[in-house]
């Protein structure tokens, strides 16, 4: 081969040049950047995009989407990279819209208790900016996820039992559609009967129907007093029965988190909590000082009826932060149980009356498979997660873990639950959606085909397409 043979142009070079006309040097094909945007906290293989673009305005997002539609390029919006089912994986390459520079608080309406933000701001950044208003945004999925990503996956987390999920706390959205139109889905009113509820359509759509460029959120008053506690239980069923009793007694607990004995062992290794390695419930109560004390006393009495013991209270901010910081880092606590291993993270959600049944059957399944799979759950709303710890080099272990996760999802659906309480479908759980929702999946395909006929928006997610008119990848 001649030393002077010209190097063939990459197919994306033309797109990169066109994108540079819109955003200047904020479009890149640097290998390291592409690799970073192909990874997440999921166990699924990395899927990097062909180009990463950093828009700063809605107008830039609009122009990029229009260009991608013209060139038939996939468009994947990217937040903080904390998704767990490959939700933002660029399965077909294309253009990744990193929304991290669109991270402004646009307007705080303190009297109405709402705020409008750009999608790239993270929940911790938002609450830091709200600190002086006396208000806060309570949805806490554990990771410091972006608000746009949380909206797209219909996130919830530890405080959903009291404050609801993203679908309950998003008032309105600004969205760029696949054809480049910019729409606003609602006004700021707390309720409306005006037409279709387009806000809820885009909340949880995982970027397959449009690119979110603004989010208007409900805010909540910062509680006067906060108290947290941990309590040990003889077994999982006793812990779950306590959580159900607390909810059914009308105690407005802010958080009630279950950690099984295996997870408690990991927590002790990682966070040095020094707690008994048996199932525990972590509680948090919000309200006035007197109301918090009343909630705590009622909860402790109920826990005692089910064999709970060793109540430990955390009333100072330092004690509470240590407790919940340990809870938020259960991924690393789980990995401490198997150094060098990788966590296959999954979640399901069932009606709380079926939660004990689901957990006990799952515990037996784990024992039979021989896997190490600590459990942590938002048991106040029937949602729990597993960290299935595997040797990433073992194909046999990976297959065993996948088979277990398959049985878990099917078990939850059989108990009138869902294959995912908060992680979303992505491409990791597509096969369970028809089992859970049946013909409703065909309605989703029709919506996708109507809003994104060329299939450029986050293709390959949520459901398997049937033809190009129903949102197949370009």
Short mmCIF file of C-alpha atoms in Angstrom, two decimals:
data_model
loop_
_atom_site.label_atom_id
_atom_site.label_comp_id
_atom_site.label_asym_id
_atom_site.label_seq_id
_atom_site.Cartn_x
_atom_site.Cartn_y
_atom_site.Cartn_z
CA UNK A 1 0.00 0.00 0.00
CA UNK A 2 1.32 3.41 -0.93
CA UNK A 3 2.43 5.63 1.96
CA UNK A 4 0.54 8.43 0.23
CA UNK A 5 -2.79 6.54 0.00
CA UNK A 6 -5.49 8.90 1.31
CA UNK A 7 -7.35 7.80 4.45
CA UNK A 8 -11.02 7.14 3.76
CA UNK A 9 -13.40 9.64 5.31
CA UNK A 10 -15.54 8.40 8.19
CA UNK A 11 -19.28 8.38 7.38
CA UNK A 12 -19.90 10.66 10.35
CA UNK A 13 -17.43 13.33 9.25
CA UNK A 14 -20.11 15.10 7.24
CA UNK A 15 -22.49 15.04 10.17
CA UNK A 16 -19.77 16.35 12.48
CA UNK A 17 -19.16 19.27 10.15
CA UNK A 18 -22.87 20.07 10.02
CA UNK A 19 -23.16 19.80 13.82
CA UNK A 20 -20.17 22.14 14.22
CA UNK A 21 -22.14 24.76 12.31
CA UNK A 22 -24.73 24.62 15.10
CA UNK A 23 -22.62 24.23 18.26
CA UNK A 24 -19.04 25.04 17.20
CA UNK A 25 -16.44 22.99 19.05
CA UNK A 26 -19.08 21.45 21.32
CA UNK A 27 -19.35 18.44 19.00
CA UNK A 28 -16.69 15.75 19.22
CA UNK A 29 -15.69 12.30 18.06
CA UNK A 30 -12.86 11.96 20.60
CA UNK A 31 -12.61 8.22 21.44
CA UNK A 32 -12.49 8.77 25.20
CA UNK A 33 -15.58 10.96 25.15
CA UNK A 34 -17.48 8.45 23.01
CA UNK A 35 -16.50 5.63 25.37
CA UNK A 36 -17.66 7.61 28.42
CA UNK A 37 -21.06 8.15 26.81
CA UNK A 38 -21.44 4.48 25.95
CA UNK A 39 -21.19 3.37 29.57
CA UNK A 40 -23.58 3.53 32.52
CA UNK A 41 -24.05 1.73 35.82
CA UNK A 42 -25.84 -1.09 34.00
CA UNK A 43 -24.27 -4.51 33.50
CA UNK A 44 -25.09 -4.38 29.79
CA UNK A 45 -22.23 -4.04 27.28
CA UNK A 46 -21.16 -0.50 26.42
CA UNK A 47 -22.70 1.06 23.30
CA UNK A 48 -20.92 4.32 22.40
CA UNK A 49 -22.40 6.90 20.02
CA UNK A 50 -20.65 8.17 16.90
CA UNK A 51 -20.70 11.82 17.96
CA UNK A 52 -21.25 13.59 21.29
CA UNK A 53 -22.77 17.07 21.23
CA UNK A 54 -23.14 19.49 24.16
CA UNK A 55 -26.12 21.77 23.47
CA UNK A 56 -26.73 24.82 25.65
CA UNK A 57 -30.15 26.02 24.49
CA UNK A 58 -33.47 24.64 23.33
CA UNK A 59 -32.82 26.24 19.93
CA UNK A 60 -29.62 24.23 19.56
CA UNK A 61 -31.40 21.00 20.50
CA UNK A 62 -34.09 21.84 17.96
CA UNK A 63 -31.53 22.43 15.20
CA UNK A 64 -29.64 19.23 16.04
CA UNK A 65 -32.79 17.11 16.00
CA UNK A 66 -33.83 18.61 12.68
CA UNK A 67 -30.42 17.81 11.23
CA UNK A 68 -30.57 14.24 12.53
CA UNK A 69 -33.99 13.75 11.01
CA UNK A 70 -32.70 15.05 7.67
CA UNK A 71 -29.67 12.72 7.79
CA UNK A 72 -31.61 9.80 9.38
CA UNK A 73 -29.25 9.69 12.38
CA UNK A 74 -30.25 8.27 15.77
CA UNK A 75 -30.48 10.82 18.61
CA UNK A 76 -29.94 9.72 22.22
CA UNK A 77 -30.29 12.21 25.09
CA UNK A 78 -27.77 11.64 27.89
CA UNK A 79 -27.96 12.88 31.50
CA UNK A 80 -25.65 11.71 34.29
CA UNK A 81 -25.04 8.17 33.02
CA UNK A 82 -26.58 6.49 36.07
CA UNK A 83 -29.24 4.42 34.28
CA UNK A 84 -29.46 0.70 34.97
CA UNK A 85 -31.20 -0.88 31.98
CA UNK A 86 -29.18 0.60 29.13
CA UNK A 87 -31.74 3.41 28.82
CA UNK A 88 -29.28 5.85 27.19
CA UNK A 89 -27.12 3.34 25.32
CA UNK A 90 -26.48 4.32 21.70
CA UNK A 91 -27.38 0.89 20.34
CA UNK A 92 -27.29 2.14 16.74
CA UNK A 93 -24.59 4.79 17.16
CA UNK A 94 -25.59 8.22 15.99
CA UNK A 95 -25.63 11.47 17.95
CA UNK A 96 -25.53 11.67 21.74
CA UNK A 97 -26.99 14.86 23.20
CA UNK A 98 -25.14 15.40 26.48
CA UNK A 99 -27.51 17.72 28.34
CA UNK A 100 -25.04 18.50 31.12
CA UNK A 101 -24.55 22.13 30.06
CA UNK A 102 -28.28 22.79 30.15
CA UNK A 103 -28.28 22.83 33.94
CA UNK A 104 -29.84 26.14 34.96
CA UNK A 105 -32.65 26.87 37.39
CA UNK A 106 -34.82 29.04 35.14
CA UNK A 107 -37.49 30.22 37.57
CA UNK A 108 -38.46 29.53 41.19
CA UNK A 109 -42.09 30.27 42.04
CA UNK A 110 -41.85 30.04 45.81
CA UNK A 111 -45.46 31.10 46.43
CA UNK A 112 -46.74 28.33 44.15
CA UNK A 113 -44.08 25.87 45.31
CA UNK A 114 -42.77 25.01 41.87
CA UNK A 115 -39.59 25.47 39.87
CA UNK A 116 -38.67 25.34 36.18
CA UNK A 117 -35.25 23.90 35.34
CA UNK A 118 -33.21 22.71 32.40
CA UNK A 119 -32.85 18.93 32.16
CA UNK A 120 -29.12 18.68 32.88
CA UNK A 121 -29.29 19.89 36.47
CA UNK A 122 -28.92 17.09 39.01
CA UNK A 123 -31.20 16.66 41.99
CA UNK A 124 -28.42 17.61 44.45
CA UNK A 125 -27.55 20.73 42.45
CA UNK A 126 -31.22 21.70 42.42
CA UNK A 127 -31.68 21.27 46.16
CA UNK A 128 -28.49 23.24 46.84
CA UNK A 129 -29.94 26.17 44.91
CA UNK A 130 -33.30 25.84 46.68
CA UNK A 131 -31.82 25.79 50.19
CA UNK A 132 -32.65 29.41 51.03
CA UNK A 133 -36.25 29.19 49.81
CA UNK A 134 -37.49 26.82 52.52
CA UNK A 135 -38.47 24.37 49.78
CA UNK A 136 -36.92 21.18 48.42
CA UNK A 137 -37.35 18.56 45.72
CA UNK A 138 -37.79 15.19 47.44
CA UNK A 139 -37.36 12.55 44.74
CA UNK A 140 -34.19 10.65 45.60
CA UNK A 141 -33.24 7.67 43.41
CA UNK A 142 -29.96 7.26 45.30
CA UNK A 143 -27.66 8.39 42.52
CA UNK A 144 -27.19 12.11 41.81
CA UNK A 145 -29.14 11.72 38.60
CA UNK A 146 -30.12 14.54 36.25
CA UNK A 147 -33.67 15.86 36.40
CA UNK A 148 -34.11 15.15 32.69
CA UNK A 149 -32.97 11.57 33.15
CA UNK A 150 -35.18 11.11 36.20
CA UNK A 151 -38.13 12.43 34.21
CA UNK A 152 -37.38 10.20 31.24
CA UNK A 153 -37.21 7.05 33.37
CA UNK A 154 -40.08 7.97 35.71
CA UNK A 155 -37.70 7.72 38.65
CA UNK A 156 -38.70 7.54 42.29
CA UNK A 157 -36.53 6.29 45.15
CA UNK A 158 -36.40 6.32 48.91
CA UNK A 159 -38.98 9.07 49.59
CA UNK A 160 -41.59 8.01 47.04
CA UNK A 161 -43.73 6.43 49.77
CA UNK A 162 -44.55 9.94 51.03
CA UNK A 163 -43.87 12.32 48.14
CA UNK A 164 -44.66 10.16 45.11
CA UNK A 165 -42.59 9.53 41.99
CA UNK A 166 -41.56 11.77 39.10
CA UNK A 167 -44.94 11.33 37.44
CA UNK A 168 -46.53 12.89 40.54
CA UNK A 169 -44.08 15.79 40.73
CA UNK A 170 -43.69 16.95 37.12
CA UNK A 171 -46.17 19.71 36.27
CA UNK A 172 -45.09 20.53 32.73
CA UNK A 173 -42.42 19.86 30.13
CA UNK A 174 -40.87 21.59 27.16
CA UNK A 175 -40.06 18.95 24.55
CA UNK A 176 -38.40 18.95 21.13
CA UNK A 177 -40.21 16.49 18.90
CA UNK A 178 -38.62 14.34 16.21
CA UNK A 179 -39.68 16.79 13.49
CA UNK A 180 -38.06 19.70 15.33
CA UNK A 181 -41.21 21.26 16.75
CA UNK A 182 -40.98 22.55 20.31
CA UNK A 183 -44.05 21.98 22.46
CA UNK A 184 -45.04 22.69 26.05
CA UNK A 185 -47.18 19.94 27.53
CA UNK A 186 -49.03 21.94 30.21
CA UNK A 187 -49.19 25.17 32.20
CA UNK A 188 -48.17 25.51 35.87
CA UNK A 189 -51.60 24.86 37.38
CA UNK A 190 -51.67 22.00 39.89
CA UNK A 191 -54.46 20.31 37.96
CA UNK A 192 -56.00 20.51 34.51
CA UNK A 193 -58.66 18.73 32.47
CA UNK A 194 -57.47 20.26 29.20
CA UNK A 195 -56.99 17.57 26.58
CA UNK A 196 -54.65 14.60 26.65
CA UNK A 197 -52.17 14.41 29.51
CA UNK A 198 -49.08 14.85 27.34
CA UNK A 199 -46.87 15.49 30.36
CA UNK A 200 -47.40 11.92 31.59
CA UNK A 201 -46.84 10.63 28.07
CA UNK A 202 -43.27 11.93 28.02
CA UNK A 203 -42.54 11.13 31.68
CA UNK A 204 -41.13 7.63 31.48
CA UNK A 205 -40.82 7.54 27.67
CA UNK A 206 -37.02 7.25 28.00
CA UNK A 207 -36.36 9.79 25.25
CA UNK A 208 -38.14 7.73 22.59
CA UNK A 209 -40.85 10.33 21.88
CA UNK A 210 -39.00 13.62 22.26
CA UNK A 211 -36.04 15.40 23.85
CA UNK A 212 -36.91 17.16 27.10
CA UNK A 213 -35.45 20.67 27.32
CA UNK A 214 -37.32 22.12 30.33
CA UNK A 215 -39.02 20.57 33.36
CA UNK A 216 -41.44 22.29 35.75
CA UNK A 217 -41.47 20.49 39.10
CA UNK A 218 -43.55 20.58 42.26
CA UNK A 219 -41.61 21.56 45.37
CA UNK A 220 -42.32 20.73 49.00
CA UNK A 221 -41.70 22.59 52.27
CA UNK A 222 -38.52 21.61 54.07
CA UNK A 223 -39.68 19.72 57.18
CA UNK A 224 -39.33 21.43 60.55
CA UNK A 225 -37.97 18.25 62.11
CA UNK A 226 -36.47 15.02 60.74
CA UNK A 227 -35.82 11.84 62.66
CA UNK A 228 -34.33 8.56 61.41
CA UNK A 229 -34.09 5.12 62.97
CA UNK A 230 -32.90 1.60 62.21
CA UNK A 231 -34.47 -1.58 63.56
CA UNK A 232 -33.38 -5.23 63.32
CA UNK A 233 -35.75 -8.13 62.55
CA UNK A 234 -35.50 -11.91 62.82
CA UNK A 235 -36.34 -12.48 59.14
CA UNK A 236 -37.46 -10.76 55.94
CA UNK A 237 -41.14 -11.50 56.46
CA UNK A 238 -41.18 -9.82 59.87
CA UNK A 239 -39.55 -6.72 58.41
CA UNK A 240 -41.97 -6.57 55.48
CA UNK A 241 -45.00 -7.16 57.71
CA UNK A 242 -43.86 -4.24 59.86
CA UNK A 243 -43.55 -1.95 56.85
CA UNK A 244 -47.03 -2.94 55.66
CA UNK A 245 -48.48 -2.34 59.13
CA UNK A 246 -46.87 1.12 59.28
CA UNK A 247 -48.36 2.09 55.90
CA UNK A 248 -51.79 0.64 56.67
CA UNK A 249 -51.84 2.46 60.03
CA UNK A 250 -51.61 5.77 58.19
CA UNK A 251 -48.19 6.76 59.49
CA UNK A 252 -46.90 9.26 56.85
CA UNK A 253 -43.39 7.83 56.99
CA UNK A 254 -41.01 9.66 54.64
CA UNK A 255 -38.79 6.65 54.02
CA UNK A 256 -38.94 2.99 54.93
CA UNK A 257 -36.10 0.97 53.43
CA UNK A 258 -35.48 -2.76 53.73
CA UNK A 259 -31.99 -4.25 53.74
CA UNK A 260 -31.59 -8.02 54.01
CA UNK A 261 -28.94 -9.81 56.04
CA UNK A 262 -26.56 -10.09 53.08
CA UNK A 263 -26.78 -6.38 52.34
CA UNK A 264 -26.23 -5.57 56.01
CA UNK A 265 -23.01 -7.57 55.89
CA UNK A 266 -21.90 -5.49 52.90
CA UNK A 267 -22.94 -2.26 54.66
CA UNK A 268 -20.82 -3.18 57.66
CA UNK A 269 -17.84 -3.94 55.42
CA UNK A 270 -18.18 -0.74 53.40
CA UNK A 271 -19.60 1.83 55.84
CA UNK A 272 -18.50 0.32 59.17
CA UNK A 273 -22.01 0.63 60.63
CA UNK A 274 -21.48 -2.15 63.16
CA UNK A 275 -25.12 -3.29 62.99
CA UNK A 276 -26.34 -6.89 63.43
CA UNK A 277 -26.23 -8.79 60.13
CA UNK A 278 -29.94 -9.57 60.01
CA UNK A 279 -32.74 -7.89 58.02
CA UNK A 280 -33.21 -4.23 58.94
CA UNK A 281 -35.66 -1.44 58.24
CA UNK A 282 -34.37 2.12 57.93
CA UNK A 283 -37.02 4.74 58.74
CA UNK A 284 -37.23 8.51 58.33
CA UNK A 285 -39.98 10.80 59.61
CA UNK A 286 -40.73 14.40 58.52
CA UNK A 287 -42.92 17.05 60.16
CA UNK A 288 -43.15 19.14 63.31
CA UNK A 289 -41.16 17.96 66.33
CA UNK A 290 -44.26 16.68 68.08
CA UNK A 291 -45.60 14.96 64.94
CA UNK A 292 -42.27 13.30 64.21
CA UNK A 293 -42.10 11.99 67.78
CA UNK A 294 -45.64 10.61 67.48
CA UNK A 295 -44.86 8.88 64.15
CA UNK A 296 -41.70 7.36 65.58
CA UNK A 297 -43.43 6.03 68.70
CA UNK A 298 -46.20 4.42 66.65
CA UNK A 299 -43.69 2.83 64.30
CA UNK A 300 -41.55 1.47 67.12
CA UNK A 301 -44.61 -0.08 68.77
CA UNK A 302 -45.64 -1.75 65.51
CA UNK A 303 -42.14 -3.04 64.88
CA UNK A 304 -42.00 -4.57 68.34
CA UNK A 305 -45.17 -6.56 67.60
CA UNK A 306 -43.34 -8.25 64.71
CA UNK A 307 -40.15 -9.01 66.60
CA UNK A 308 -38.27 -5.82 65.80
CA UNK A 309 -35.61 -4.89 68.31
CA UNK A 310 -32.54 -2.73 68.80
CA UNK A 311 -34.16 0.53 67.62
CA UNK A 312 -31.37 3.06 67.11
CA UNK A 313 -32.33 6.69 66.63
CA UNK A 314 -30.44 9.22 64.52
CA UNK A 315 -31.71 12.68 65.35
CA UNK A 316 -28.70 14.89 64.59
CA UNK A 317 -27.91 15.83 60.98
CA UNK A 318 -24.53 14.08 61.25
CA UNK A 319 -26.07 10.80 62.40
CA UNK A 320 -28.80 10.94 59.75
CA UNK A 321 -26.35 11.77 56.99
CA UNK A 322 -24.12 8.85 57.97
CA UNK A 323 -27.08 6.48 57.94
CA UNK A 324 -28.55 7.57 54.63
CA UNK A 325 -25.17 8.03 52.97
CA UNK A 326 -24.56 4.37 53.73
CA UNK A 327 -27.99 3.50 52.30
CA UNK A 328 -27.33 5.52 49.13
CA UNK A 329 -24.08 3.61 48.61
CA UNK A 330 -25.51 0.12 48.71
CA UNK A 331 -23.98 -0.57 45.28
CA UNK A 332 -20.50 -0.22 46.74
CA UNK A 333 -21.56 -2.04 49.90
CA UNK A 334 -22.73 -4.94 47.77
CA UNK A 335 -19.52 -4.98 45.75
CA UNK A 336 -17.56 -5.17 49.01
CA UNK A 337 -19.00 -8.68 49.37
CA UNK A 338 -17.25 -9.79 46.20
CA UNK A 339 -14.14 -7.77 45.34
CA UNK A 340 -13.52 -7.81 41.61
CA UNK A 341 -17.12 -8.76 40.90
CA UNK A 342 -19.73 -6.84 38.94
CA UNK A 343 -23.29 -6.12 40.01
CA UNK A 344 -26.21 -7.06 37.79
CA UNK A 345 -28.76 -4.64 39.26
CA UNK A 346 -32.47 -5.26 38.81
CA UNK A 347 -35.74 -4.21 40.40
CA UNK A 348 -39.39 -5.22 40.54
CA UNK A 349 -42.46 -3.84 42.29
CA UNK A 350 -45.57 -5.65 43.56
CA UNK A 351 -48.66 -4.66 45.55
CA UNK A 352 -47.53 -4.37 49.16
CA UNK A 353 -49.90 -7.18 50.19
CA UNK A 354 -47.86 -9.53 47.96
CA UNK A 355 -44.44 -8.16 48.90
CA UNK A 356 -43.59 -10.67 51.63
CA UNK A 357 -44.60 -13.55 49.35
CA UNK A 358 -42.44 -12.21 46.52
CA UNK A 359 -39.43 -11.61 48.75
CA UNK A 360 -39.59 -14.99 50.49
CA UNK A 361 -39.84 -16.82 47.15
CA UNK A 362 -36.99 -14.72 45.79
CA UNK A 363 -34.84 -15.44 48.83
CA UNK A 364 -35.36 -19.18 48.27
CA UNK A 365 -34.54 -18.77 44.57
CA UNK A 366 -31.27 -17.00 45.43
CA UNK A 367 -30.28 -19.79 47.80
CA UNK A 368 -31.05 -22.46 45.21
CA UNK A 369 -29.01 -20.76 42.48
CA UNK A 370 -26.00 -20.27 44.74
CA UNK A 371 -25.74 -16.59 43.80
CA UNK A 372 -24.78 -13.72 46.10
CA UNK A 373 -27.60 -11.22 45.64
CA UNK A 374 -28.20 -8.70 48.44
CA UNK A 375 -31.64 -7.08 48.62
CA UNK A 376 -32.53 -3.45 49.26
CA UNK A 377 -36.06 -2.20 48.87
CA UNK A 378 -38.40 0.77 49.07
CA UNK A 379 -40.83 -1.50 50.85
CA UNK A 380 -43.33 1.25 51.61
CA UNK A 381 -44.50 1.02 48.00
CA UNK A 382 -43.66 -2.62 47.24
CA UNK A 383 -40.47 -1.94 45.27
CA UNK A 384 -37.22 -3.82 45.86
CA UNK A 385 -33.84 -4.12 44.16
CA UNK A 386 -31.24 -6.86 43.94
CA UNK A 387 -27.52 -6.61 43.28
CA UNK A 388 -26.68 -9.95 41.70
CA UNK A 389 -22.90 -10.19 42.14
CA UNK A 390 -21.13 -12.08 39.38
CA UNK A 391 -17.69 -12.81 38.02
CA UNK A 392 -17.74 -10.80 34.75
CA UNK A 393 -15.40 -13.34 33.17
CA UNK A 394 -17.70 -16.30 33.83
CA UNK A 395 -20.21 -16.93 31.05
CA UNK A 396 -21.86 -19.65 33.14
CA UNK A 397 -22.37 -17.33 36.09
CA UNK A 398 -23.70 -14.58 33.85
CA UNK A 399 -26.22 -17.01 32.32
CA UNK A 400 -27.27 -18.20 35.80
CA UNK A 401 -27.76 -14.61 36.97
CA UNK A 402 -29.78 -13.67 33.88
CA UNK A 403 -32.01 -16.71 34.35
CA UNK A 404 -32.60 -15.69 37.96
CA UNK A 405 -33.49 -12.10 36.94
CA UNK A 406 -35.86 -13.53 34.32
CA UNK A 407 -37.65 -15.60 36.97
CA UNK A 408 -37.81 -12.60 39.30
CA UNK A 409 -39.48 -10.40 36.69
CA UNK A 410 -41.98 -13.12 35.81
CA UNK A 411 -42.70 -13.73 39.51
CA UNK A 412 -43.48 -10.05 40.06
CA UNK A 413 -45.77 -9.89 37.04
CA UNK A 414 -47.59 -13.05 38.17
CA UNK A 415 -48.23 -11.32 41.51
CA UNK A 416 -49.90 -8.41 39.65
CA UNK A 417 -46.75 -6.33 39.85
CA UNK A 418 -44.28 -4.93 37.36
CA UNK A 419 -40.91 -6.01 35.99
CA UNK A 420 -39.49 -2.59 36.91
CA UNK A 421 -40.57 -0.21 39.64
CA UNK A 422 -38.18 2.57 38.74
CA UNK A 423 -35.24 1.55 36.52
CA UNK A 424 -37.27 1.63 33.31
CA UNK A 425 -37.32 -0.82 30.43
CA UNK A 426 -34.38 0.44 28.34
CA UNK A 427 -33.32 -2.53 26.26
CA UNK A 428 -32.68 -4.76 29.27
CA UNK A 429 -36.33 -5.58 30.04
CA UNK A 430 -38.04 -5.34 26.68
CA UNK A 431 -39.03 -9.00 26.66
CA UNK A 432 -41.13 -8.63 29.80
CA UNK A 433 -43.24 -5.70 28.66
CA UNK A 434 -45.66 -7.73 26.48
CA UNK A 435 -46.05 -10.24 29.32
CA UNK A 436 -46.95 -7.40 31.68
CA UNK A 437 -49.09 -5.18 29.45
CA UNK A 438 -50.22 -7.34 26.51
CA UNK A 439 -51.87 -5.45 23.67
CA UNK A 440 -51.11 -2.12 25.34
CA UNK A 441 -47.61 -2.48 23.87
CA UNK A 442 -49.15 -2.22 20.39
CA UNK A 443 -50.69 1.10 21.43
CA UNK A 444 -47.22 2.26 22.50
CA UNK A 445 -45.91 1.31 19.06
CA UNK A 446 -48.65 3.39 17.43
CA UNK A 447 -47.73 6.42 19.57
CA UNK A 448 -44.06 5.98 18.74
CA UNK A 449 -44.80 5.68 15.04
CA UNK A 450 -46.96 8.81 15.07
CA UNK A 451 -44.43 11.01 16.90
CA UNK A 452 -41.23 9.52 15.48
CA UNK A 453 -42.00 7.87 12.12
CA UNK A 454 -38.32 7.70 11.15
CA UNK A 455 -37.36 6.06 14.42
CA UNK A 456 -34.49 8.43 15.20
CA UNK A 457 -35.23 9.03 18.91
CA UNK A 458 -33.38 6.57 21.17
CA UNK A 459 -34.06 3.60 18.91
CA UNK A 460 -34.09 0.06 20.23
CA UNK A 461 -35.62 0.89 23.60
CA UNK A 462 -38.78 -0.10 25.53
CA UNK A 463 -40.24 -2.48 22.92
CA UNK A 464 -39.02 -4.39 19.92
CA UNK A 465 -40.17 -2.60 16.74
CA UNK A 466 -42.08 -4.40 14.02
CA UNK A 467 -41.49 -2.16 11.03
CA UNK A 468 -40.04 1.20 10.05
CA UNK A 469 -43.38 2.93 10.38
CA UNK A 470 -43.50 1.97 14.05
CA UNK A 471 -40.24 3.46 15.12
CA UNK A 472 -37.51 1.07 13.96
CA UNK A 473 -33.90 2.21 13.99
CA UNK A 474 -32.74 4.01 10.85
#
